[in-house]
């Protein structure tokens, strides 16, 4: 009963259709909710709640759950418990739990806490780099080269995030060439995966296409991920377009949690439930159980005292409630 209600597959999709033929058969979802989704919450979320959320997300079948960030508590007090979170989730299921490390000090702390994968965070906008990272783009890249070298010594994979890939809250439109430059630098220093982030959610297929084309000229498609915020309701259309261009890694956040403390007006990430619902409807394999995902979203939203930011989760929960009354 649950699976029937929590599914968008009312008939068998045909990925051979001319409009869908280029879409990958499998898409890896990188869940960023426990880190990117919770980092801006004003009320401190207890460590036990974060750990339970991570466990629920992992049990839904998500293979990658970004767990936390080893940044200074002064800048992100919500994630001051990074070490405790990491020590508690060791050995949970078969999921991977990468963490954000903004510098060599953060990397060393992450490794000491048991991190097996790390991520660094650059920007395609000079203004955003200075406001978010307190340094220029070039200085941030130099910092990350040190992290990448140290990670190589420990045989630890590094993911590179790029923010403001189509628009910046200060500079406006960001030229695709700037995104391509940062992406190539991250790739050359050893980042195995590069996530292209529309931090303020202004992108549309019309602006995403030239950005992706520029990046694809310098980084292999299998090394690229997309990370869309849904500020203007464009995230799913941008993801679908990215899939049609061959991208097979998508970042998302449970219940659409998140935003950006340095990008005024930026709403949450695209909701993981919405992404999985769309992919299920396309017949694309994710290995994620949508029913368990909705339960994880309900868990964290109840704790935060707010409604889910996922339209799919709200609709599916309503259908399930109605069905239980029959």
PDB file of C-alpha atoms in Angstrom:
ATOM      1  CA  UNK A   1       0.000   0.000   0.000  1.00  0.00           C
ATOM      2  CA  UNK A   2       2.745   2.452   0.962  1.00  0.00           C
ATOM      3  CA  UNK A   3       4.824   1.831  -2.121  1.00  0.00           C
ATOM      4  CA  UNK A   4       1.843   2.213  -4.400  1.00  0.00           C
ATOM      5  CA  UNK A   5       0.937   5.567  -2.907  1.00  0.00           C
ATOM      6  CA  UNK A   6       4.528   6.782  -2.660  1.00  0.00           C
ATOM      7  CA  UNK A   7       5.362   6.415  -6.335  1.00  0.00           C
ATOM      8  CA  UNK A   8       5.117   8.478  -9.516  1.00  0.00           C
ATOM      9  CA  UNK A   9       5.320   5.407 -11.759  1.00  0.00           C
ATOM     10  CA  UNK A  10       1.723   5.040 -12.907  1.00  0.00           C
ATOM     11  CA  UNK A  11       2.987   3.451 -16.123  1.00  0.00           C
ATOM     12  CA  UNK A  12       6.353   2.301 -17.408  1.00  0.00           C
ATOM     13  CA  UNK A  13       8.340   5.345 -18.671  1.00  0.00           C
ATOM     14  CA  UNK A  14      10.214   5.051 -21.937  1.00  0.00           C
ATOM     15  CA  UNK A  15      13.747   6.456 -21.702  1.00  0.00           C
ATOM     16  CA  UNK A  16      14.181   5.637 -25.407  1.00  0.00           C
ATOM     17  CA  UNK A  17      11.813   8.482 -26.282  1.00  0.00           C
ATOM     18  CA  UNK A  18      13.591  11.128 -28.348  1.00  0.00           C
ATOM     19  CA  UNK A  19      13.188  13.710 -25.574  1.00  0.00           C
ATOM     20  CA  UNK A  20      14.442  11.366 -22.852  1.00  0.00           C
ATOM     21  CA  UNK A  21      16.989   9.193 -24.628  1.00  0.00           C
ATOM     22  CA  UNK A  22      19.998  11.128 -23.308  1.00  0.00           C
ATOM     23  CA  UNK A  23      18.917  10.861 -19.663  1.00  0.00           C
ATOM     24  CA  UNK A  24      21.118   8.495 -17.597  1.00  0.00           C
ATOM     25  CA  UNK A  25      19.579   5.201 -16.454  1.00  0.00           C
ATOM     26  CA  UNK A  26      20.929   5.811 -12.944  1.00  0.00           C
ATOM     27  CA  UNK A  27      21.321   9.080 -11.035  1.00  0.00           C
ATOM     28  CA  UNK A  28      23.332   9.408  -7.829  1.00  0.00           C
ATOM     29  CA  UNK A  29      21.709  11.745  -5.346  1.00  0.00           C
ATOM     30  CA  UNK A  30      23.971  13.580  -2.919  1.00  0.00           C
ATOM     31  CA  UNK A  31      21.931  14.487   0.149  1.00  0.00           C
ATOM     32  CA  UNK A  32      23.135  17.772   1.652  1.00  0.00           C
ATOM     33  CA  UNK A  33      20.401  18.345   4.243  1.00  0.00           C
ATOM     34  CA  UNK A  34      22.305  17.564   7.463  1.00  0.00           C
ATOM     35  CA  UNK A  35      24.997  20.088   6.536  1.00  0.00           C
ATOM     36  CA  UNK A  36      23.762  22.594   3.952  1.00  0.00           C
ATOM     37  CA  UNK A  37      20.170  22.267   5.079  1.00  0.00           C
ATOM     38  CA  UNK A  38      20.706  22.803   8.799  1.00  0.00           C
ATOM     39  CA  UNK A  39      23.676  25.171   8.895  1.00  0.00           C
ATOM     40  CA  UNK A  40      21.539  28.339   8.875  1.00  0.00           C
ATOM     41  CA  UNK A  41      19.040  27.258  11.518  1.00  0.00           C
ATOM     42  CA  UNK A  42      19.073  29.821  14.345  1.00  0.00           C
ATOM     43  CA  UNK A  43      17.997  27.349  17.018  1.00  0.00           C
ATOM     44  CA  UNK A  44      20.694  24.749  17.665  1.00  0.00           C
ATOM     45  CA  UNK A  45      19.535  21.312  16.546  1.00  0.00           C
ATOM     46  CA  UNK A  46      20.585  18.677  19.123  1.00  0.00           C
ATOM     47  CA  UNK A  47      23.310  16.286  18.017  1.00  0.00           C
ATOM     48  CA  UNK A  48      21.020  13.320  18.630  1.00  0.00           C
ATOM     49  CA  UNK A  49      18.442  14.754  16.208  1.00  0.00           C
ATOM     50  CA  UNK A  50      21.090  15.299  13.515  1.00  0.00           C
ATOM     51  CA  UNK A  51      22.364  11.751  13.965  1.00  0.00           C
ATOM     52  CA  UNK A  52      18.859  10.275  13.775  1.00  0.00           C
ATOM     53  CA  UNK A  53      18.182  12.281  10.600  1.00  0.00           C
ATOM     54  CA  UNK A  54      21.398  10.989   9.030  1.00  0.00           C
ATOM     55  CA  UNK A  55      20.452   7.425   9.989  1.00  0.00           C
ATOM     56  CA  UNK A  56      16.992   7.797   8.441  1.00  0.00           C
ATOM     57  CA  UNK A  57      18.414   9.283   5.254  1.00  0.00           C
ATOM     58  CA  UNK A  58      20.959   6.485   4.953  1.00  0.00           C
ATOM     59  CA  UNK A  59      18.284   3.840   5.549  1.00  0.00           C
ATOM     60  CA  UNK A  60      16.215   5.304   2.688  1.00  0.00           C
ATOM     61  CA  UNK A  61      18.922   4.145   0.296  1.00  0.00           C
ATOM     62  CA  UNK A  62      20.805   7.396  -0.202  1.00  0.00           C
ATOM     63  CA  UNK A  63      24.407   6.418  -0.917  1.00  0.00           C
ATOM     64  CA  UNK A  64      25.906   9.813  -0.067  1.00  0.00           C
ATOM     65  CA  UNK A  65      24.789  11.950   2.881  1.00  0.00           C
ATOM     66  CA  UNK A  66      26.854  15.054   3.579  1.00  0.00           C
ATOM     67  CA  UNK A  67      27.060  14.894   7.358  1.00  0.00           C
ATOM     68  CA  UNK A  68      28.513  18.142   8.689  1.00  0.00           C
ATOM     69  CA  UNK A  69      31.224  20.773   8.296  1.00  0.00           C
ATOM     70  CA  UNK A  70      34.511  21.311  10.085  1.00  0.00           C
ATOM     71  CA  UNK A  71      34.335  25.084  10.123  1.00  0.00           C
ATOM     72  CA  UNK A  72      34.935  27.435  13.018  1.00  0.00           C
ATOM     73  CA  UNK A  73      31.952  27.438  15.422  1.00  0.00           C
ATOM     74  CA  UNK A  74      32.338  31.201  15.371  1.00  0.00           C
ATOM     75  CA  UNK A  75      31.095  31.248  11.770  1.00  0.00           C
ATOM     76  CA  UNK A  76      28.661  28.318  11.850  1.00  0.00           C
ATOM     77  CA  UNK A  77      27.639  27.600  15.463  1.00  0.00           C
ATOM     78  CA  UNK A  78      25.008  25.095  14.283  1.00  0.00           C
ATOM     79  CA  UNK A  79      27.769  22.679  13.240  1.00  0.00           C
ATOM     80  CA  UNK A  80      29.979  23.032  16.316  1.00  0.00           C
ATOM     81  CA  UNK A  81      29.214  19.392  17.129  1.00  0.00           C
ATOM     82  CA  UNK A  82      30.848  18.058  13.939  1.00  0.00           C
ATOM     83  CA  UNK A  83      33.247  15.791  15.829  1.00  0.00           C
ATOM     84  CA  UNK A  84      30.431  14.269  17.917  1.00  0.00           C
ATOM     85  CA  UNK A  85      28.247  13.710  14.863  1.00  0.00           C
ATOM     86  CA  UNK A  86      31.056  11.937  13.017  1.00  0.00           C
ATOM     87  CA  UNK A  87      31.947   9.688  15.951  1.00  0.00           C
ATOM     88  CA  UNK A  88      28.317   8.592  16.296  1.00  0.00           C
ATOM     89  CA  UNK A  89      27.606   7.790  12.646  1.00  0.00           C
ATOM     90  CA  UNK A  90      30.680   5.659  12.023  1.00  0.00           C
ATOM     91  CA  UNK A  91      29.666   2.335  10.529  1.00  0.00           C
ATOM     92  CA  UNK A  92      26.065   3.245   9.723  1.00  0.00           C
ATOM     93  CA  UNK A  93      24.890   1.223   6.728  1.00  0.00           C
ATOM     94  CA  UNK A  94      26.713   1.422   3.419  1.00  0.00           C
ATOM     95  CA  UNK A  95      26.370   5.183   2.904  1.00  0.00           C
ATOM     96  CA  UNK A  96      29.257   7.605   2.559  1.00  0.00           C
ATOM     97  CA  UNK A  97      29.385  10.671   4.801  1.00  0.00           C
ATOM     98  CA  UNK A  98      31.537  13.436   3.306  1.00  0.00           C
ATOM     99  CA  UNK A  99      32.162  16.623   5.296  1.00  0.00           C
ATOM    100  CA  UNK A 100      32.967  20.197   4.322  1.00  0.00           C
ATOM    101  CA  UNK A 101      36.525  21.343   5.129  1.00  0.00           C
ATOM    102  CA  UNK A 102      37.237  25.015   4.345  1.00  0.00           C
ATOM    103  CA  UNK A 103      40.982  24.827   4.981  1.00  0.00           C
ATOM    104  CA  UNK A 104      43.846  22.573   6.049  1.00  0.00           C
ATOM    105  CA  UNK A 105      42.994  22.975   9.740  1.00  0.00           C
ATOM    106  CA  UNK A 106      39.434  21.833   9.045  1.00  0.00           C
ATOM    107  CA  UNK A 107      40.713  18.924   6.966  1.00  0.00           C
ATOM    108  CA  UNK A 108      43.012  17.733   9.738  1.00  0.00           C
ATOM    109  CA  UNK A 109      40.161  17.922  12.269  1.00  0.00           C
ATOM    110  CA  UNK A 110      37.886  15.999   9.902  1.00  0.00           C
ATOM    111  CA  UNK A 111      40.435  13.223   9.371  1.00  0.00           C
ATOM    112  CA  UNK A 112      41.010  12.966  13.114  1.00  0.00           C
ATOM    113  CA  UNK A 113      37.240  12.600  13.570  1.00  0.00           C
ATOM    114  CA  UNK A 114      37.138   9.725  11.085  1.00  0.00           C
ATOM    115  CA  UNK A 115      36.051  11.439   7.863  1.00  0.00           C
ATOM    116  CA  UNK A 116      36.654   9.326   4.760  1.00  0.00           C
ATOM    117  CA  UNK A 117      35.667  12.011   2.207  1.00  0.00           C
ATOM    118  CA  UNK A 118      35.854  15.801   2.250  1.00  0.00           C
ATOM    119  CA  UNK A 119      34.619  18.758   0.227  1.00  0.00           C
ATOM    120  CA  UNK A 120      35.910  22.264  -0.450  1.00  0.00           C
ATOM    121  CA  UNK A 121      33.833  25.313  -1.372  1.00  0.00           C
ATOM    122  CA  UNK A 122      34.791  27.881  -4.012  1.00  0.00           C
ATOM    123  CA  UNK A 123      32.828  30.574  -5.841  1.00  0.00           C
ATOM    124  CA  UNK A 124      32.596  31.792  -9.418  1.00  0.00           C
ATOM    125  CA  UNK A 125      31.909  35.338  -8.226  1.00  0.00           C
ATOM    126  CA  UNK A 126      34.700  37.456  -6.760  1.00  0.00           C
ATOM    127  CA  UNK A 127      32.303  39.419  -4.551  1.00  0.00           C
ATOM    128  CA  UNK A 128      30.665  36.278  -3.199  1.00  0.00           C
ATOM    129  CA  UNK A 129      34.033  34.662  -2.542  1.00  0.00           C
ATOM    130  CA  UNK A 130      35.069  37.638  -0.435  1.00  0.00           C
ATOM    131  CA  UNK A 131      31.788  37.777   1.521  1.00  0.00           C
ATOM    132  CA  UNK A 132      31.416  34.020   1.987  1.00  0.00           C
ATOM    133  CA  UNK A 133      35.033  32.896   2.288  1.00  0.00           C
ATOM    134  CA  UNK A 134      36.721  36.171   3.291  1.00  0.00           C
ATOM    135  CA  UNK A 135      39.231  35.851   0.481  1.00  0.00           C
ATOM    136  CA  UNK A 136      39.610  36.179  -3.281  1.00  0.00           C
ATOM    137  CA  UNK A 137      38.876  33.353  -5.692  1.00  0.00           C
ATOM    138  CA  UNK A 138      42.591  32.851  -6.280  1.00  0.00           C
ATOM    139  CA  UNK A 139      43.370  32.771  -2.556  1.00  0.00           C
ATOM    140  CA  UNK A 140      40.619  30.217  -1.970  1.00  0.00           C
ATOM    141  CA  UNK A 141      41.969  28.005  -4.752  1.00  0.00           C
ATOM    142  CA  UNK A 142      45.459  28.177  -3.261  1.00  0.00           C
ATOM    143  CA  UNK A 143      43.994  27.144   0.104  1.00  0.00           C
ATOM    144  CA  UNK A 144      42.203  24.205  -1.491  1.00  0.00           C
ATOM    145  CA  UNK A 145      45.313  23.013  -3.294  1.00  0.00           C
ATOM    146  CA  UNK A 146      46.833  22.475   0.160  1.00  0.00           C
ATOM    147  CA  UNK A 147      43.748  20.507   1.208  1.00  0.00           C
ATOM    148  CA  UNK A 148      43.812  18.459  -2.009  1.00  0.00           C
ATOM    149  CA  UNK A 149      47.481  17.591  -1.526  1.00  0.00           C
ATOM    150  CA  UNK A 150      46.902  16.514   2.072  1.00  0.00           C
ATOM    151  CA  UNK A 151      43.863  14.501   1.013  1.00  0.00           C
ATOM    152  CA  UNK A 152      45.901  12.728  -1.633  1.00  0.00           C
ATOM    153  CA  UNK A 153      48.416  11.690   1.008  1.00  0.00           C
ATOM    154  CA  UNK A 154      45.558  10.146   3.012  1.00  0.00           C
ATOM    155  CA  UNK A 155      43.872   8.644  -0.083  1.00  0.00           C
ATOM    156  CA  UNK A 156      40.771  10.686   0.742  1.00  0.00           C
ATOM    157  CA  UNK A 157      38.499  11.791  -2.152  1.00  0.00           C
ATOM    158  CA  UNK A 158      37.788  15.513  -2.469  1.00  0.00           C
ATOM    159  CA  UNK A 159      34.630  17.092  -3.832  1.00  0.00           C
ATOM    160  CA  UNK A 160      34.651  20.696  -5.025  1.00  0.00           C
ATOM    161  CA  UNK A 161      31.637  22.980  -4.752  1.00  0.00           C
ATOM    162  CA  UNK A 162      31.277  26.087  -6.880  1.00  0.00           C
ATOM    163  CA  UNK A 163      28.689  28.631  -5.789  1.00  0.00           C
ATOM    164  CA  UNK A 164      27.001  31.332  -7.880  1.00  0.00           C
ATOM    165  CA  UNK A 165      27.364  29.455 -11.177  1.00  0.00           C
ATOM    166  CA  UNK A 166      24.712  31.520 -12.974  1.00  0.00           C
ATOM    167  CA  UNK A 167      24.078  34.504 -10.727  1.00  0.00           C
ATOM    168  CA  UNK A 168      25.512  36.405  -7.755  1.00  0.00           C
ATOM    169  CA  UNK A 169      23.567  38.524  -5.222  1.00  0.00           C
ATOM    170  CA  UNK A 170      26.131  41.309  -5.670  1.00  0.00           C
ATOM    171  CA  UNK A 171      27.418  41.065  -9.247  1.00  0.00           C
ATOM    172  CA  UNK A 172      24.306  39.782 -11.003  1.00  0.00           C
ATOM    173  CA  UNK A 173      24.832  37.434 -13.951  1.00  0.00           C
ATOM    174  CA  UNK A 174      28.035  35.362 -13.776  1.00  0.00           C
ATOM    175  CA  UNK A 175      29.798  34.636 -17.110  1.00  0.00           C
ATOM    176  CA  UNK A 176      30.054  30.898 -17.916  1.00  0.00           C
ATOM    177  CA  UNK A 177      33.779  31.377 -18.567  1.00  0.00           C
ATOM    178  CA  UNK A 178      34.331  32.248 -14.889  1.00  0.00           C
ATOM    179  CA  UNK A 179      32.575  29.067 -13.790  1.00  0.00           C
ATOM    180  CA  UNK A 180      34.605  27.014 -16.248  1.00  0.00           C
ATOM    181  CA  UNK A 181      37.846  28.538 -14.949  1.00  0.00           C
ATOM    182  CA  UNK A 182      37.124  27.631 -11.328  1.00  0.00           C
ATOM    183  CA  UNK A 183      35.856  24.167 -12.310  1.00  0.00           C
ATOM    184  CA  UNK A 184      39.019  23.438 -14.289  1.00  0.00           C
ATOM    185  CA  UNK A 185      41.228  24.586 -11.405  1.00  0.00           C
ATOM    186  CA  UNK A 186      39.384  22.352  -8.953  1.00  0.00           C
ATOM    187  CA  UNK A 187      39.540  19.414 -11.331  1.00  0.00           C
ATOM    188  CA  UNK A 188      43.256  19.892 -11.978  1.00  0.00           C
ATOM    189  CA  UNK A 189      44.061  20.008  -8.256  1.00  0.00           C
ATOM    190  CA  UNK A 190      42.406  16.604  -7.836  1.00  0.00           C
ATOM    191  CA  UNK A 191      38.715  17.114  -7.071  1.00  0.00           C
ATOM    192  CA  UNK A 192      37.038  13.883  -8.186  1.00  0.00           C
ATOM    193  CA  UNK A 193      33.614  15.506  -8.298  1.00  0.00           C
ATOM    194  CA  UNK A 194      32.638  19.131  -8.919  1.00  0.00           C
ATOM    195  CA  UNK A 195      29.216  20.381  -7.885  1.00  0.00           C
ATOM    196  CA  UNK A 196      27.852  23.381  -9.777  1.00  0.00           C
ATOM    197  CA  UNK A 197      25.681  25.431  -7.435  1.00  0.00           C
ATOM    198  CA  UNK A 198      23.011  27.971  -8.334  1.00  0.00           C
ATOM    199  CA  UNK A 199      23.237  29.490  -4.865  1.00  0.00           C
ATOM    200  CA  UNK A 200      20.484  32.090  -5.217  1.00  0.00           C
ATOM    201  CA  UNK A 201      18.273  29.993  -7.478  1.00  0.00           C
ATOM    202  CA  UNK A 202      18.057  32.466 -10.368  1.00  0.00           C
ATOM    203  CA  UNK A 203      18.998  29.977 -13.078  1.00  0.00           C
ATOM    204  CA  UNK A 204      16.666  28.837 -15.834  1.00  0.00           C
ATOM    205  CA  UNK A 205      17.360  26.313 -18.601  1.00  0.00           C
ATOM    206  CA  UNK A 206      18.287  29.313 -20.752  1.00  0.00           C
ATOM    207  CA  UNK A 207      21.160  30.298 -18.453  1.00  0.00           C
ATOM    208  CA  UNK A 208      22.081  26.812 -17.252  1.00  0.00           C
ATOM    209  CA  UNK A 209      22.765  25.455 -20.768  1.00  0.00           C
ATOM    210  CA  UNK A 210      25.614  27.881 -21.634  1.00  0.00           C
ATOM    211  CA  UNK A 211      27.108  27.440 -18.164  1.00  0.00           C
ATOM    212  CA  UNK A 212      27.136  23.646 -18.478  1.00  0.00           C
ATOM    213  CA  UNK A 213      28.488  23.809 -22.027  1.00  0.00           C
ATOM    214  CA  UNK A 214      31.403  25.975 -20.862  1.00  0.00           C
ATOM    215  CA  UNK A 215      32.241  23.648 -17.974  1.00  0.00           C
ATOM    216  CA  UNK A 216      31.912  20.531 -20.131  1.00  0.00           C
ATOM    217  CA  UNK A 217      34.680  21.904 -22.327  1.00  0.00           C
ATOM    218  CA  UNK A 218      37.150  21.564 -19.438  1.00  0.00           C
ATOM    219  CA  UNK A 219      35.784  18.874 -17.069  1.00  0.00           C
ATOM    220  CA  UNK A 220      34.528  15.364 -18.022  1.00  0.00           C
ATOM    221  CA  UNK A 221      30.776  15.002 -17.590  1.00  0.00           C
ATOM    222  CA  UNK A 222      31.108  12.050 -15.224  1.00  0.00           C
ATOM    223  CA  UNK A 223      32.911  14.321 -12.758  1.00  0.00           C
ATOM    224  CA  UNK A 224      30.133  16.918 -12.617  1.00  0.00           C
ATOM    225  CA  UNK A 225      27.130  17.343 -10.321  1.00  0.00           C
ATOM    226  CA  UNK A 226      24.412  20.001 -10.205  1.00  0.00           C
ATOM    227  CA  UNK A 227      23.155  21.786  -7.096  1.00  0.00           C
ATOM    228  CA  UNK A 228      20.053  23.923  -7.603  1.00  0.00           C
ATOM    229  CA  UNK A 229      18.194  26.123  -5.158  1.00  0.00           C
ATOM    230  CA  UNK A 230      14.493  26.579  -5.800  1.00  0.00           C
ATOM    231  CA  UNK A 231      14.097  30.297  -5.081  1.00  0.00           C
ATOM    232  CA  UNK A 232      12.214  30.951  -8.343  1.00  0.00           C
ATOM    233  CA  UNK A 233      10.735  27.470  -8.720  1.00  0.00           C
ATOM    234  CA  UNK A 234      13.189  26.528 -11.465  1.00  0.00           C
ATOM    235  CA  UNK A 235      15.177  23.755  -9.781  1.00  0.00           C
ATOM    236  CA  UNK A 236      13.407  20.696 -11.228  1.00  0.00           C
ATOM    237  CA  UNK A 237      13.377  22.107 -14.752  1.00  0.00           C
ATOM    238  CA  UNK A 238      17.091  22.866 -14.437  1.00  0.00           C
ATOM    239  CA  UNK A 239      17.777  19.348 -13.145  1.00  0.00           C
ATOM    240  CA  UNK A 240      15.817  17.769 -15.999  1.00  0.00           C
ATOM    241  CA  UNK A 241      17.760  19.860 -18.503  1.00  0.00           C
ATOM    242  CA  UNK A 242      21.043  18.839 -16.849  1.00  0.00           C
ATOM    243  CA  UNK A 243      20.054  15.166 -17.080  1.00  0.00           C
ATOM    244  CA  UNK A 244      19.277  15.631 -20.774  1.00  0.00           C
ATOM    245  CA  UNK A 245      22.793  17.013 -21.177  1.00  0.00           C
ATOM    246  CA  UNK A 246      24.196  13.877 -19.530  1.00  0.00           C
ATOM    247  CA  UNK A 247      24.709  14.900 -15.895  1.00  0.00           C
ATOM    248  CA  UNK A 248      24.135  11.931 -13.573  1.00  0.00           C
ATOM    249  CA  UNK A 249      24.830  13.392 -10.101  1.00  0.00           C
ATOM    250  CA  UNK A 250      22.289  15.648  -8.388  1.00  0.00           C
ATOM    251  CA  UNK A 251      22.538  17.405  -5.020  1.00  0.00           C
ATOM    252  CA  UNK A 252      19.377  17.911  -2.991  1.00  0.00           C
ATOM    253  CA  UNK A 253      18.223  18.525   0.566  1.00  0.00           C
ATOM    254  CA  UNK A 254      15.564  16.691   2.535  1.00  0.00           C
ATOM    255  CA  UNK A 255      12.347  18.749   2.662  1.00  0.00           C
ATOM    256  CA  UNK A 256      14.091  21.546   0.753  1.00  0.00           C
ATOM    257  CA  UNK A 257      15.980  22.692   3.858  1.00  0.00           C
ATOM    258  CA  UNK A 258      18.707  25.268   3.497  1.00  0.00           C
ATOM    259  CA  UNK A 259      19.564  28.627   2.058  1.00  0.00           C
ATOM    260  CA  UNK A 260      22.669  30.732   2.231  1.00  0.00           C
ATOM    261  CA  UNK A 261      23.643  33.149   5.025  1.00  0.00           C
ATOM    262  CA  UNK A 262      25.565  35.301   2.540  1.00  0.00           C
ATOM    263  CA  UNK A 263      22.941  35.377  -0.219  1.00  0.00           C
ATOM    264  CA  UNK A 264      19.967  37.440   0.903  1.00  0.00           C
ATOM    265  CA  UNK A 265      16.667  36.045  -0.316  1.00  0.00           C
ATOM    266  CA  UNK A 266      18.044  32.636  -1.292  1.00  0.00           C
ATOM    267  CA  UNK A 267      15.533  29.992  -0.351  1.00  0.00           C
ATOM    268  CA  UNK A 268      16.198  26.334   0.220  1.00  0.00           C
ATOM    269  CA  UNK A 269      17.788  23.667  -1.885  1.00  0.00           C
ATOM    270  CA  UNK A 270      15.614  21.598  -4.153  1.00  0.00           C
ATOM    271  CA  UNK A 271      13.815  18.992  -2.038  1.00  0.00           C
ATOM    272  CA  UNK A 272      15.165  15.451  -2.245  1.00  0.00           C
ATOM    273  CA  UNK A 273      11.620  14.058  -2.173  1.00  0.00           C
ATOM    274  CA  UNK A 274      10.695  16.130  -5.259  1.00  0.00           C
ATOM    275  CA  UNK A 275      13.802  15.015  -7.137  1.00  0.00           C
ATOM    276  CA  UNK A 276      13.215  11.333  -6.365  1.00  0.00           C
ATOM    277  CA  UNK A 277       9.530  11.615  -7.315  1.00  0.00           C
ATOM    278  CA  UNK A 278      10.504  13.098 -10.696  1.00  0.00           C
ATOM    279  CA  UNK A 279      13.232  10.518 -11.314  1.00  0.00           C
ATOM    280  CA  UNK A 280      10.874   7.679 -10.365  1.00  0.00           C
ATOM    281  CA  UNK A 281       8.409   9.027 -12.913  1.00  0.00           C
ATOM    282  CA  UNK A 282      11.117   9.057 -15.571  1.00  0.00           C
ATOM    283  CA  UNK A 283      12.059   5.463 -14.795  1.00  0.00           C
ATOM    284  CA  UNK A 284      15.515   6.549 -13.654  1.00  0.00           C
ATOM    285  CA  UNK A 285      17.064   4.337 -10.988  1.00  0.00           C
ATOM    286  CA  UNK A 286      18.152   6.007  -7.720  1.00  0.00           C
ATOM    287  CA  UNK A 287      17.968   3.097  -5.224  1.00  0.00           C
ATOM    288  CA  UNK A 288      16.102   5.473  -2.885  1.00  0.00           C
ATOM    289  CA  UNK A 289      12.893   4.461  -1.109  1.00  0.00           C
ATOM    290  CA  UNK A 290      10.557   7.447  -1.395  1.00  0.00           C
ATOM    291  CA  UNK A 291       8.397   6.287   1.513  1.00  0.00           C
ATOM    292  CA  UNK A 292      11.376   6.242   3.903  1.00  0.00           C
ATOM    293  CA  UNK A 293      12.542   9.586   2.500  1.00  0.00           C
ATOM    294  CA  UNK A 294       9.196  11.212   3.287  1.00  0.00           C
ATOM    295  CA  UNK A 295       9.393   9.845   6.831  1.00  0.00           C
ATOM    296  CA  UNK A 296      12.873  11.359   7.261  1.00  0.00           C
ATOM    297  CA  UNK A 297      11.589  14.705   6.033  1.00  0.00           C
ATOM    298  CA  UNK A 298       8.620  14.538   8.374  1.00  0.00           C
ATOM    299  CA  UNK A 299      10.971  13.770  11.276  1.00  0.00           C
ATOM    300  CA  UNK A 300      13.192  16.825  10.815  1.00  0.00           C
ATOM    301  CA  UNK A 301      10.316  19.170   9.953  1.00  0.00           C
ATOM    302  CA  UNK A 302       8.485  18.165  13.135  1.00  0.00           C
ATOM    303  CA  UNK A 303      11.603  18.943  15.139  1.00  0.00           C
ATOM    304  CA  UNK A 304      12.047  22.315  13.419  1.00  0.00           C
ATOM    305  CA  UNK A 305       8.367  23.098  13.849  1.00  0.00           C
ATOM    306  CA  UNK A 306       7.614  23.844  10.214  1.00  0.00           C
ATOM    307  CA  UNK A 307       5.950  22.398   7.156  1.00  0.00           C
ATOM    308  CA  UNK A 308       7.972  20.517   4.575  1.00  0.00           C
ATOM    309  CA  UNK A 309       9.368  22.478   1.657  1.00  0.00           C
ATOM    310  CA  UNK A 310       8.715  19.463  -0.581  1.00  0.00           C
ATOM    311  CA  UNK A 311       5.536  19.608  -2.632  1.00  0.00           C
ATOM    312  CA  UNK A 312       5.808  15.885  -3.355  1.00  0.00           C
ATOM    313  CA  UNK A 313       6.127  15.021   0.336  1.00  0.00           C
ATOM    314  CA  UNK A 314       3.106  17.157   1.255  1.00  0.00           C
ATOM    315  CA  UNK A 315       0.968  15.648  -1.511  1.00  0.00           C
ATOM    316  CA  UNK A 316       2.057  12.070  -0.826  1.00  0.00           C
ATOM    317  CA  UNK A 317       1.504  12.427   2.925  1.00  0.00           C
ATOM    318  CA  UNK A 318      -1.992  13.769   2.260  1.00  0.00           C
ATOM    319  CA  UNK A 319      -2.765  10.836  -0.046  1.00  0.00           C
ATOM    320  CA  UNK A 320      -1.495   8.372   2.539  1.00  0.00           C
ATOM    321  CA  UNK A 321      -3.595  10.007   5.283  1.00  0.00           C
ATOM    322  CA  UNK A 322      -6.691   9.862   3.109  1.00  0.00           C
ATOM    323  CA  UNK A 323      -6.022   6.228   2.179  1.00  0.00           C
ATOM    324  CA  UNK A 324      -5.691   5.256   5.851  1.00  0.00           C
ATOM    325  CA  UNK A 325      -9.221   6.567   6.455  1.00  0.00           C
ATOM    326  CA  UNK A 326     -10.712   4.235   3.827  1.00  0.00           C
TER     327      UNK A 326
END
